[in-house]
Amino acid sequence: MEQRVDVAIIGAGSAGLYTMGQVKRKTDNFVLIDGGELGTTCARVGCMPSKALIQVAEDFHRRTLFKRQGIEGGERLAINGADVLEHVQDLRDIFVDKVLSSTTDHMGDEFIAAHARFLEPDLLQVADLQIRAKRIVIATGSRPLFPDAWKAFGERILTTDEIFELEELPASLAVIGLGVIGLELGQALSRLGVEVTGIDQLENIGQLDDPEVNSAAIRLLGKEMPLWLGHPAAIEEAGDGRLRVTAGEQSVVVERVLVCIGRRPNLDTLDLDKAGIALNSEGLPDYNPNTMQIGNKPVFIAGDVTSERQLLHEAADEGRIAGINAVADSVVAFRRKTPLSITFSDPQIVMLGKRLSELDPDSTLVGSVDFGMLGRALIMGRNKGVLRVYADKATGRLLGACMVAPHAEHLGHLLNWCVEQNLTIQQMVRMPYYHPVIEEALQPVLRDMVHQSGLGSEQYPPDLELL
Amino acid sequence: MEQRVDVAIIGAGSAGLYTMGQVKRKTDNFVLIDGGELGTTCARVGCMPSKALIQVAEDFHRRTLFKRQGIEGGERLAINGADVLEHVQDLRDIFVDKVLSSTTDHMGDEFIAAHARFLEPDLLQVADLQIRAKRIVIATGSRPLFPDAWKAFGERILTTDEIFELEELPASLAVIGLGVIGLELGQALSRLGVEVTGIDQLENIGQLDDPEVNSAAIRLLGKEMPLWLGHPAAIEEAGDGRLRVTAGEQSVVVERVLVCIGRRPNLDTLDLDKAGIALNSEGLPDYNPNTMQIGNKPVFIAGDVTSERQLLHEAADEGRIAGINAVADSVVAFRRKTPLSITFSDPQIVMLGKRLSELDPDSTLVGSVDFGMLGRALIMGRNKGVLRVYADKATGRLLGACMVAPHAEHLGHLLNWCVEQNLTIQQMVRMPYYHPVIEEALQPVLRDMVHQSGLGSEQYPPDLELL
């Protein structure tokens, strides 16, 4: 039997659900197909449970300041691992329920709980159904990368798919891969009392390409847990059910290993070749990020499966763009937003706009500030970090920034909106900076940069504007 | 003996020091005069010690979440009041030393530790010196208002001048006046175990004029300490050295009273009449806020003594404008910044741009969001508050905002910069909003407002922009 629909959306994660939101505005004749676990990567195994774990870890970590602050009894605080994990799971369940109850819970036949694969560019096999769709949206997400060789170690090797299911915290753990997720979870678990060793084959952590921020991040995060950089990790049995993890000259015996070496797009069972979709050298289909269309096929792609911008707010944009175009008479192109990336470590790592490695050193002005003497940060016991600001030397236009800094998520938003608006450092230095706040850190950097660039008035302070 | 100088600056607080910074760029022939305690209101008795106290109180208050989070022993945490106060004093001393060591500590005869009063528009009496100045800058600051009748109660009545000098926390305290300072200190002391009663003769707290934010603030802050509103406070002896504070039908017996009913400009001993400076109905000299000049006299004014914008960043601008003009051939006008006000309570109260009461309801669009279901706020255990956004109905231009909200200081900066740039809600809704962050709260409000206003596209989501 062949069912004919206007749109088939493969994947009921964030991107697929945002796609559906736009599709429903134009047609009721669509299907949403997902044979996997529902609830979105973000709510189920990503942003939300990780933030919940980080929040507990950070609250517990504050006790290290208690004595100095006049709060007694901090040394007697203790973590009940099972309770922490239950709390994280409770919050996660709230977020997952919120997603489900506003989407698939109330869907009828237009939701199909099965996997899809292409038979033709506009024909899908979904269980025993064949679905012919005018347009198809691929929003199948991604899954943690996991070397086959390590499968033999069974449940002792974790990814983000498993870690939030634990009922007890392990006594010891190696984190392999110190990108965003590895740093976030590694630091949080370390603060909760797990003996964590962080390992990465690269010399940089958190995807940092600014060497000053990278070395500050390694120094600051390395205070709480050993970071072994520059060597790949190998795992072997260590007896007693434990594992020996070796990297270069160093090795550690641990109960568990958390593998955070990246995510793999869920493309492999789609039979994309039947849709006439070729894969590029990275194993991905080429697509237009402004329309989300694959070539000029009636097929669109959105969300983590693209392997780019694996973030909820980007998946939301991509899903909506794909959804709009899946029901449009002709495909429409949308502007994409200034990239922003946040690692919710402490201090946080934020990158936005252009990366330093993308910029021409000759035409780029770089400003820098350390948080050591920033009043509010000092009061918070968080006066650690560095912020680097990149601007165009000739015009002063803000190009990007990179930081490991207290409350960097907020500084990141402020700066990202400035890049988005093409603001110059001359304009930004004139904005209001309250006192005492973290945002104040920006003003002296910008003042110095304006001075260095010769773009400001010599006569008056750069942050005052003539009426 | 008469000394002749180019500029005399009366007051070595923040405004006076910023004035001096500009004056020094043009002349060495100036004097800085201050007969009071040095170190600035901000560092000594204002922003900095209050934030230090608030930080300890907030860290201690987090223990109320510990059980739910899986952290054990929170109920055994205790405050050592003397240690808390010592910590606050230590931090304060760091900030005061930082000010002094970069300013008056290294000054020679150009700093005069005495009070000044006018003899003529350009002549000052300073101890036994007469100083004739081409230009004079009044930056004498302000002091806490304190009804004469309450002086009889002696040391039991505190203001911000005394509270950071305490060596022990009182067992009980009434805060009279629930503006910014009363709320901040009242809540912090309450969280540190002091039995605090908050009293204000007005029905609004924190200077809030938006009734929805005011009622949310009263509800949220009132959970931690009783707030008695709408009646003036009276104080009388209650025996045992304690005081009875009565407001309307209610009364409480306390050890101490903290009076936060406003600040009074230090103008009264300057003999302004000798300078030919008239005072307006509020007892203040009229001045031009863009030049800081008083009338067309050779006299400028800057900082808290103006009784407006009593904030360090505004004092810095005012001091620099006054300083520039005190050494300029002709007076230059500078643009002033969009007002921003932050009460560092928890949740924080922030107002920026236009107040609701300044806006015409017919031409103003008001958007509103509650923080109850905001994911990140929920994870933080801070999902309480309301944000109201004001925009021009016809154009969508952002006019202002008012909120009691978690991390409102950061939301406040973001929004304030938008007002400063004349952004519209149509532009703002298209900015990047990461997930999960507090900034996300903004996007649905803006989306609704754009929809209500009819200013956005009907065809596409307002937060996507055609390329």
mmCIF file of C-alpha atoms in Angstrom, chain A residues 77-343:
data_model
loop_
_atom_site.group_PDB
_atom_site.id
_atom_site.type_symbol
_atom_site.label_atom_id
_atom_site.label_comp_id
_atom_site.label_asym_id
_atom_site.label_seq_id
_atom_site.Cartn_x
_atom_site.Cartn_y
_atom_site.Cartn_z
ATOM 1 C CA LEU A 77 28.480 18.665 53.267
ATOM 2 C CA ALA A 78 28.354 15.435 51.297
ATOM 3 C CA ILE A 79 27.025 14.172 48.028
ATOM 4 C CA ASN A 80 24.474 11.399 47.899
ATOM 5 C CA GLY A 81 25.164 10.205 44.372
ATOM 6 C CA ALA A 82 21.920 8.292 43.997
ATOM 7 C CA ASP A 83 19.914 11.325 45.081
ATOM 8 C CA VAL A 84 21.823 13.630 42.730
ATOM 9 C CA LEU A 85 21.137 11.321 39.815
ATOM 10 C CA GLU A 86 17.497 10.982 40.786
ATOM 11 C CA HIS A 87 17.187 14.763 40.914
ATOM 12 C CA VAL A 88 18.752 15.031 37.463
ATOM 13 C CA GLN A 89 16.419 12.333 36.163
ATOM 14 C CA ASP A 90 13.390 14.029 37.721
ATOM 15 C CA LEU A 91 14.225 17.300 35.991
ATOM 16 C CA ARG A 92 14.966 15.496 32.757
ATOM 17 C CA ASP A 93 11.588 13.765 32.939
ATOM 18 C CA ILE A 94 9.853 17.119 33.384
ATOM 19 C CA PHE A 95 11.537 18.431 30.238
ATOM 20 C CA VAL A 96 10.881 15.264 28.241
ATOM 21 C CA ASP A 97 7.225 15.206 29.330
ATOM 22 C CA LYS A 98 6.881 18.844 28.331
ATOM 23 C CA VAL A 99 8.131 18.010 24.841
ATOM 24 C CA LEU A 100 6.020 14.893 24.437
ATOM 25 C CA SER A 101 2.808 16.324 25.863
ATOM 26 C CA SER A 102 2.932 19.234 23.432
ATOM 27 C CA THR A 103 3.778 17.048 20.414
ATOM 28 C CA THR A 104 3.654 13.319 19.773
ATOM 29 C CA ASP A 105 1.440 12.398 22.772
ATOM 30 C CA HIS A 106 -1.563 13.901 21.039
ATOM 31 C CA MET A 107 -0.852 12.868 17.480
ATOM 32 C CA GLY A 108 -2.899 10.346 15.553
ATOM 33 C CA ASP A 109 -1.933 8.419 12.448
ATOM 34 C CA GLU A 110 0.309 11.185 11.223
ATOM 35 C CA PHE A 111 2.899 9.961 13.726
ATOM 36 C CA ILE A 112 4.539 6.669 12.770
ATOM 37 C CA ALA A 113 6.767 4.916 15.303
ATOM 38 C CA ALA A 114 9.096 3.192 12.872
ATOM 39 C CA HIS A 115 12.315 3.747 10.972
ATOM 40 C CA ALA A 116 12.320 5.088 7.435
ATOM 41 C CA ARG A 117 14.542 4.402 4.466
ATOM 42 C CA PHE A 118 14.498 5.757 0.942
ATOM 43 C CA LEU A 119 13.283 3.667 -1.965
ATOM 44 C CA GLU A 120 13.191 6.557 -4.433
ATOM 45 C CA PRO A 121 13.821 10.317 -4.079
ATOM 46 C CA ASP A 122 10.176 10.771 -3.043
ATOM 47 C CA LEU A 123 9.331 7.314 -1.725
ATOM 48 C CA LEU A 124 10.037 5.962 1.743
ATOM 49 C CA GLN A 125 9.726 2.498 3.207
ATOM 50 C CA VAL A 126 8.427 2.817 6.781
ATOM 51 C CA ALA A 127 7.852 -0.565 8.379
ATOM 52 C CA ASP A 128 5.416 -2.189 5.956
ATOM 53 C CA LEU A 129 4.152 1.129 4.615
ATOM 54 C CA GLN A 130 5.373 2.884 1.515
ATOM 55 C CA ILE A 131 5.031 6.641 1.775
ATOM 56 C CA ARG A 132 5.256 8.842 -1.277
ATOM 57 C CA ALA A 133 5.917 12.440 -0.264
ATOM 58 C CA LYS A 134 6.122 15.613 -2.318
ATOM 59 C CA ARG A 135 8.874 16.727 0.042
ATOM 60 C CA ILE A 136 10.915 14.852 2.621
ATOM 61 C CA VAL A 137 12.766 16.347 5.582
ATOM 62 C CA ILE A 138 15.647 14.416 7.124
ATOM 63 C CA ALA A 139 15.918 15.297 10.800
ATOM 64 C CA THR A 140 17.303 12.070 12.174
ATOM 65 C CA GLY A 141 19.764 13.606 14.616
ATOM 66 C CA SER A 142 23.035 12.098 15.710
ATOM 67 C CA ARG A 143 24.378 9.595 18.218
ATOM 68 C CA PRO A 144 27.581 9.473 20.235
ATOM 69 C CA LEU A 145 30.644 8.217 18.373
ATOM 70 C CA PHE A 146 31.885 5.012 19.898
ATOM 71 C CA PRO A 147 34.808 2.942 18.596
ATOM 72 C CA ASP A 148 33.766 -0.650 17.911
ATOM 73 C CA ALA A 149 36.837 -1.932 19.721
ATOM 74 C CA TRP A 150 35.513 -0.564 23.015
ATOM 75 C CA LYS A 151 32.147 -2.322 22.815
ATOM 76 C CA ALA A 152 33.768 -5.362 24.419
ATOM 77 C CA PHE A 153 33.993 -3.449 27.714
ATOM 78 C CA GLY A 154 30.220 -3.379 27.898
ATOM 79 C CA GLU A 155 28.412 -1.154 30.369
ATOM 80 C CA ARG A 156 31.606 0.184 31.862
ATOM 81 C CA ILE A 157 31.955 2.425 28.817
ATOM 82 C CA LEU A 158 29.418 5.201 28.889
ATOM 83 C CA THR A 159 28.275 7.882 26.510
ATOM 84 C CA THR A 160 25.722 10.630 27.125
ATOM 85 C CA ASP A 161 23.108 8.063 26.120
ATOM 86 C CA GLU A 162 23.841 6.079 29.276
ATOM 87 C CA ILE A 163 25.318 8.399 31.859
ATOM 88 C CA PHE A 164 22.036 10.021 32.887
ATOM 89 C CA GLU A 165 20.557 6.557 33.419
ATOM 90 C CA LEU A 166 23.051 5.643 36.160
ATOM 91 C CA GLU A 167 21.683 4.973 39.626
ATOM 92 C CA GLU A 168 24.968 5.520 41.440
ATOM 93 C CA LEU A 169 27.975 7.688 40.739
ATOM 94 C CA PRO A 170 31.117 5.678 39.965
ATOM 95 C CA ALA A 171 34.103 6.134 42.279
ATOM 96 C CA SER A 172 36.397 6.819 39.352
ATOM 97 C CA LEU A 173 36.015 7.678 35.715
ATOM 98 C CA ALA A 174 38.098 8.634 32.712
ATOM 99 C CA VAL A 175 36.595 11.099 30.264
ATOM 100 C CA ILE A 176 37.910 10.528 26.774
ATOM 101 C CA GLY A 177 37.395 13.613 24.635
ATOM 102 C CA LEU A 178 37.514 17.096 26.159
ATOM 103 C CA GLY A 179 35.208 18.962 23.843
ATOM 104 C CA VAL A 180 32.151 20.774 25.180
ATOM 105 C CA ILE A 181 30.413 17.700 26.589
ATOM 106 C CA GLY A 182 33.516 16.017 27.999
ATOM 107 C CA LEU A 183 34.516 19.164 29.871
ATOM 108 C CA GLU A 184 31.043 19.846 31.201
ATOM 109 C CA LEU A 185 30.374 16.343 32.468
ATOM 110 C CA GLY A 186 33.954 15.660 33.528
ATOM 111 C CA GLN A 187 34.136 18.748 35.715
ATOM 112 C CA ALA A 188 30.652 18.214 37.149
ATOM 113 C CA LEU A 189 31.359 14.594 38.069
ATOM 114 C CA SER A 190 34.714 15.563 39.536
ATOM 115 C CA ARG A 191 33.041 18.178 41.717
ATOM 116 C CA LEU A 192 30.531 15.559 42.845
ATOM 117 C CA GLY A 193 33.358 13.445 44.194
ATOM 118 C CA VAL A 194 34.094 11.125 41.286
ATOM 119 C CA GLU A 195 37.847 10.754 40.660
ATOM 120 C CA VAL A 196 37.920 12.021 37.125
ATOM 121 C CA THR A 197 40.806 11.951 34.664
ATOM 122 C CA GLY A 198 40.315 13.983 31.477
ATOM 123 C CA ILE A 199 42.008 12.794 28.292
ATOM 124 C CA ASP A 200 42.183 14.205 24.798
ATOM 125 C CA GLN A 201 44.494 13.470 21.904
ATOM 126 C CA LEU A 202 44.546 17.164 20.982
ATOM 127 C CA GLU A 203 46.425 19.909 22.799
ATOM 128 C CA ASN A 204 43.379 22.126 22.994
ATOM 129 C CA ILE A 205 40.193 21.639 25.000
ATOM 130 C CA GLY A 206 36.629 22.784 24.430
ATOM 131 C CA GLN A 207 37.368 23.245 20.719
ATOM 132 C CA LEU A 208 39.331 26.382 21.593
ATOM 133 C CA ASP A 209 41.537 27.775 18.854
ATOM 134 C CA ASP A 210 42.667 30.911 20.690
ATOM 135 C CA PRO A 211 45.924 29.821 22.350
ATOM 136 C CA GLU A 212 45.624 32.297 25.247
ATOM 137 C CA VAL A 213 42.118 31.232 26.131
ATOM 138 C CA ASN A 214 43.041 27.582 25.662
ATOM 139 C CA SER A 215 45.983 27.793 28.030
ATOM 140 C CA ALA A 216 43.901 29.678 30.606
ATOM 141 C CA ALA A 217 41.133 27.082 30.302
ATOM 142 C CA ILE A 218 43.583 24.211 30.725
ATOM 143 C CA ARG A 219 45.105 25.901 33.753
ATOM 144 C CA LEU A 220 41.753 26.686 35.405
ATOM 145 C CA LEU A 221 39.911 23.456 34.675
ATOM 146 C CA GLY A 222 43.080 21.441 35.234
ATOM 147 C CA LYS A 223 43.125 22.588 38.867
ATOM 148 C CA GLU A 224 40.135 20.389 39.589
ATOM 149 C CA MET A 225 41.006 17.278 37.606
ATOM 150 C CA PRO A 226 44.077 16.038 35.757
ATOM 151 C CA LEU A 227 43.933 16.799 32.031
ATOM 152 C CA TRP A 228 46.096 14.562 29.841
ATOM 153 C CA LEU A 229 46.476 16.176 26.475
ATOM 154 C CA GLY A 230 48.182 15.269 23.234
ATOM 155 C CA HIS A 231 47.884 11.494 23.245
ATOM 156 C CA PRO A 232 45.091 9.147 22.164
ATOM 157 C CA ALA A 233 43.574 6.946 24.854
ATOM 158 C CA ALA A 234 43.723 3.184 24.953
ATOM 159 C CA ILE A 235 41.562 1.023 27.211
ATOM 160 C CA GLU A 236 42.322 -2.425 28.592
ATOM 161 C CA GLU A 237 41.065 -4.687 31.357
ATOM 162 C CA ALA A 238 42.714 -4.007 34.735
ATOM 163 C CA GLY A 239 41.206 -6.863 36.743
ATOM 164 C CA ASP A 240 38.478 -6.633 39.405
ATOM 165 C CA GLY A 241 36.164 -5.465 36.660
ATOM 166 C CA ARG A 242 38.035 -2.229 36.349
ATOM 167 C CA LEU A 243 39.612 -0.636 33.292
ATOM 168 C CA ARG A 244 43.070 0.747 32.685
ATOM 169 C CA VAL A 245 43.077 3.837 30.492
ATOM 170 C CA THR A 246 46.426 4.813 29.027
ATOM 171 C CA ALA A 247 47.394 7.954 27.131
ATOM 172 C CA GLY A 248 51.058 8.527 26.250
ATOM 173 C CA GLU A 249 53.132 7.778 29.334
ATOM 174 C CA GLN A 250 50.233 8.099 31.751
ATOM 175 C CA SER A 251 47.666 5.584 32.843
ATOM 176 C CA VAL A 252 44.872 5.290 35.375
ATOM 177 C CA VAL A 253 42.604 2.494 36.593
ATOM 178 C CA VAL A 254 38.945 3.464 36.682
ATOM 179 C CA GLU A 255 35.502 1.988 37.190
ATOM 180 C CA ARG A 256 33.993 3.679 34.187
ATOM 181 C CA VAL A 257 34.958 5.479 31.008
ATOM 182 C CA LEU A 258 32.873 8.277 29.513
ATOM 183 C CA VAL A 259 33.445 8.580 25.784
ATOM 184 C CA CYS A 260 32.820 12.084 24.421
ATOM 185 C CA ILE A 261 34.721 12.034 21.133
ATOM 186 C CA GLY A 262 31.977 13.521 19.018
ATOM 187 C CA ARG A 263 28.649 12.609 17.519
ATOM 188 C CA ARG A 264 27.831 10.740 14.340
ATOM 189 C CA PRO A 265 24.907 11.742 12.100
ATOM 190 C CA ASN A 266 22.130 9.176 11.829
ATOM 191 C CA LEU A 267 22.358 8.802 8.061
ATOM 192 C CA ASP A 268 23.604 5.241 7.671
ATOM 193 C CA THR A 269 20.293 3.373 7.527
ATOM 194 C CA LEU A 270 18.442 5.871 5.329
ATOM 195 C CA ASP A 271 19.628 4.391 1.996
ATOM 196 C CA LEU A 272 20.343 7.893 0.742
ATOM 197 C CA ASP A 273 21.739 6.463 -2.480
ATOM 198 C CA LYS A 274 18.203 5.404 -3.432
ATOM 199 C CA ALA A 275 17.251 9.075 -3.163
ATOM 200 C CA GLY A 276 20.120 9.924 -5.492
ATOM 201 C CA ILE A 277 21.834 11.830 -2.680
ATOM 202 C CA ALA A 278 25.626 11.667 -2.864
ATOM 203 C CA LEU A 279 27.768 12.027 0.225
ATOM 204 C CA ASN A 280 30.769 14.339 0.339
ATOM 205 C CA SER A 281 34.220 13.457 1.640
ATOM 206 C CA GLU A 282 32.958 13.806 5.203
ATOM 207 C CA GLY A 283 30.168 11.335 4.551
ATOM 208 C CA LEU A 284 27.528 14.060 4.585
ATOM 209 C CA PRO A 285 25.107 15.295 1.961
ATOM 210 C CA ASP A 286 25.815 18.814 0.686
ATOM 211 C CA TYR A 287 23.004 21.193 1.479
ATOM 212 C CA ASN A 288 22.272 24.899 1.392
ATOM 213 C CA PRO A 289 22.297 26.204 5.009
ATOM 214 C CA ASN A 290 19.983 29.076 4.039
ATOM 215 C CA THR A 291 17.260 26.853 2.569
ATOM 216 C CA MET A 292 18.245 23.481 4.128
ATOM 217 C CA GLN A 293 17.652 21.882 0.727
ATOM 218 C CA ILE A 294 19.884 19.029 -0.449
ATOM 219 C CA GLY A 295 20.991 19.970 -3.969
ATOM 220 C CA ASN A 296 17.815 20.587 -5.938
ATOM 221 C CA LYS A 297 16.099 17.490 -4.660
ATOM 222 C CA PRO A 298 12.713 17.548 -2.928
ATOM 223 C CA VAL A 299 14.659 16.610 0.180
ATOM 224 C CA PHE A 300 15.640 18.879 3.065
ATOM 225 C CA ILE A 301 17.832 18.299 6.086
ATOM 226 C CA ALA A 302 17.762 19.902 9.541
ATOM 227 C CA GLY A 303 19.294 19.585 12.979
ATOM 228 C CA ASP A 304 22.229 17.575 14.329
ATOM 229 C CA VAL A 305 22.181 15.205 11.351
ATOM 230 C CA THR A 306 23.874 17.970 9.331
ATOM 231 C CA SER A 307 26.876 17.653 11.718
ATOM 232 C CA GLU A 308 27.092 21.448 11.865
ATOM 233 C CA ARG A 309 25.830 23.779 14.613
ATOM 234 C CA GLN A 310 24.608 20.938 16.834
ATOM 235 C CA LEU A 311 22.654 23.244 19.123
ATOM 236 C CA LEU A 312 18.971 23.444 19.908
ATOM 237 C CA HIS A 313 18.471 27.023 18.765
ATOM 238 C CA GLU A 314 20.138 26.237 15.444
ATOM 239 C CA ALA A 315 18.097 23.043 15.072
ATOM 240 C CA ALA A 316 14.996 25.136 15.675
ATOM 241 C CA ASP A 317 15.963 27.558 12.911
ATOM 242 C CA GLU A 318 16.934 24.746 10.562
ATOM 243 C CA GLY A 319 13.761 22.802 11.259
ATOM 244 C CA ARG A 320 11.614 25.833 10.620
ATOM 245 C CA ILE A 321 13.470 26.742 7.440
ATOM 246 C CA ALA A 322 13.147 23.158 6.208
ATOM 247 C CA GLY A 323 9.484 23.128 7.212
ATOM 248 C CA ILE A 324 8.698 26.400 5.472
ATOM 249 C CA ASN A 325 10.422 25.210 2.319
ATOM 250 C CA ALA A 326 8.850 21.767 2.418
ATOM 251 C CA VAL A 327 5.446 23.388 1.879
ATOM 252 C CA ALA A 328 6.544 26.383 -0.213
ATOM 253 C CA ASP A 329 5.832 26.792 -3.900
ATOM 254 C CA SER A 330 9.395 27.887 -4.378
ATOM 255 C CA VAL A 331 12.270 27.544 -1.979
ATOM 256 C CA VAL A 332 13.081 30.606 0.124
ATOM 257 C CA ALA A 333 16.496 31.454 1.641
ATOM 258 C CA PHE A 334 16.885 32.720 5.205
ATOM 259 C CA ARG A 335 19.802 34.437 6.866
ATOM 260 C CA ARG A 336 21.584 32.307 9.460
ATOM 261 C CA LYS A 337 22.596 33.701 12.822
ATOM 262 C CA THR A 338 26.026 34.579 14.210
ATOM 263 C CA PRO A 339 27.459 31.400 15.697
ATOM 264 C CA LEU A 340 27.607 31.178 19.489
ATOM 265 C CA SER A 341 29.027 28.276 21.435
ATOM 266 C CA ILE A 342 28.921 27.849 25.205
ATOM 267 C CA THR A 343 30.620 25.226 27.332
#
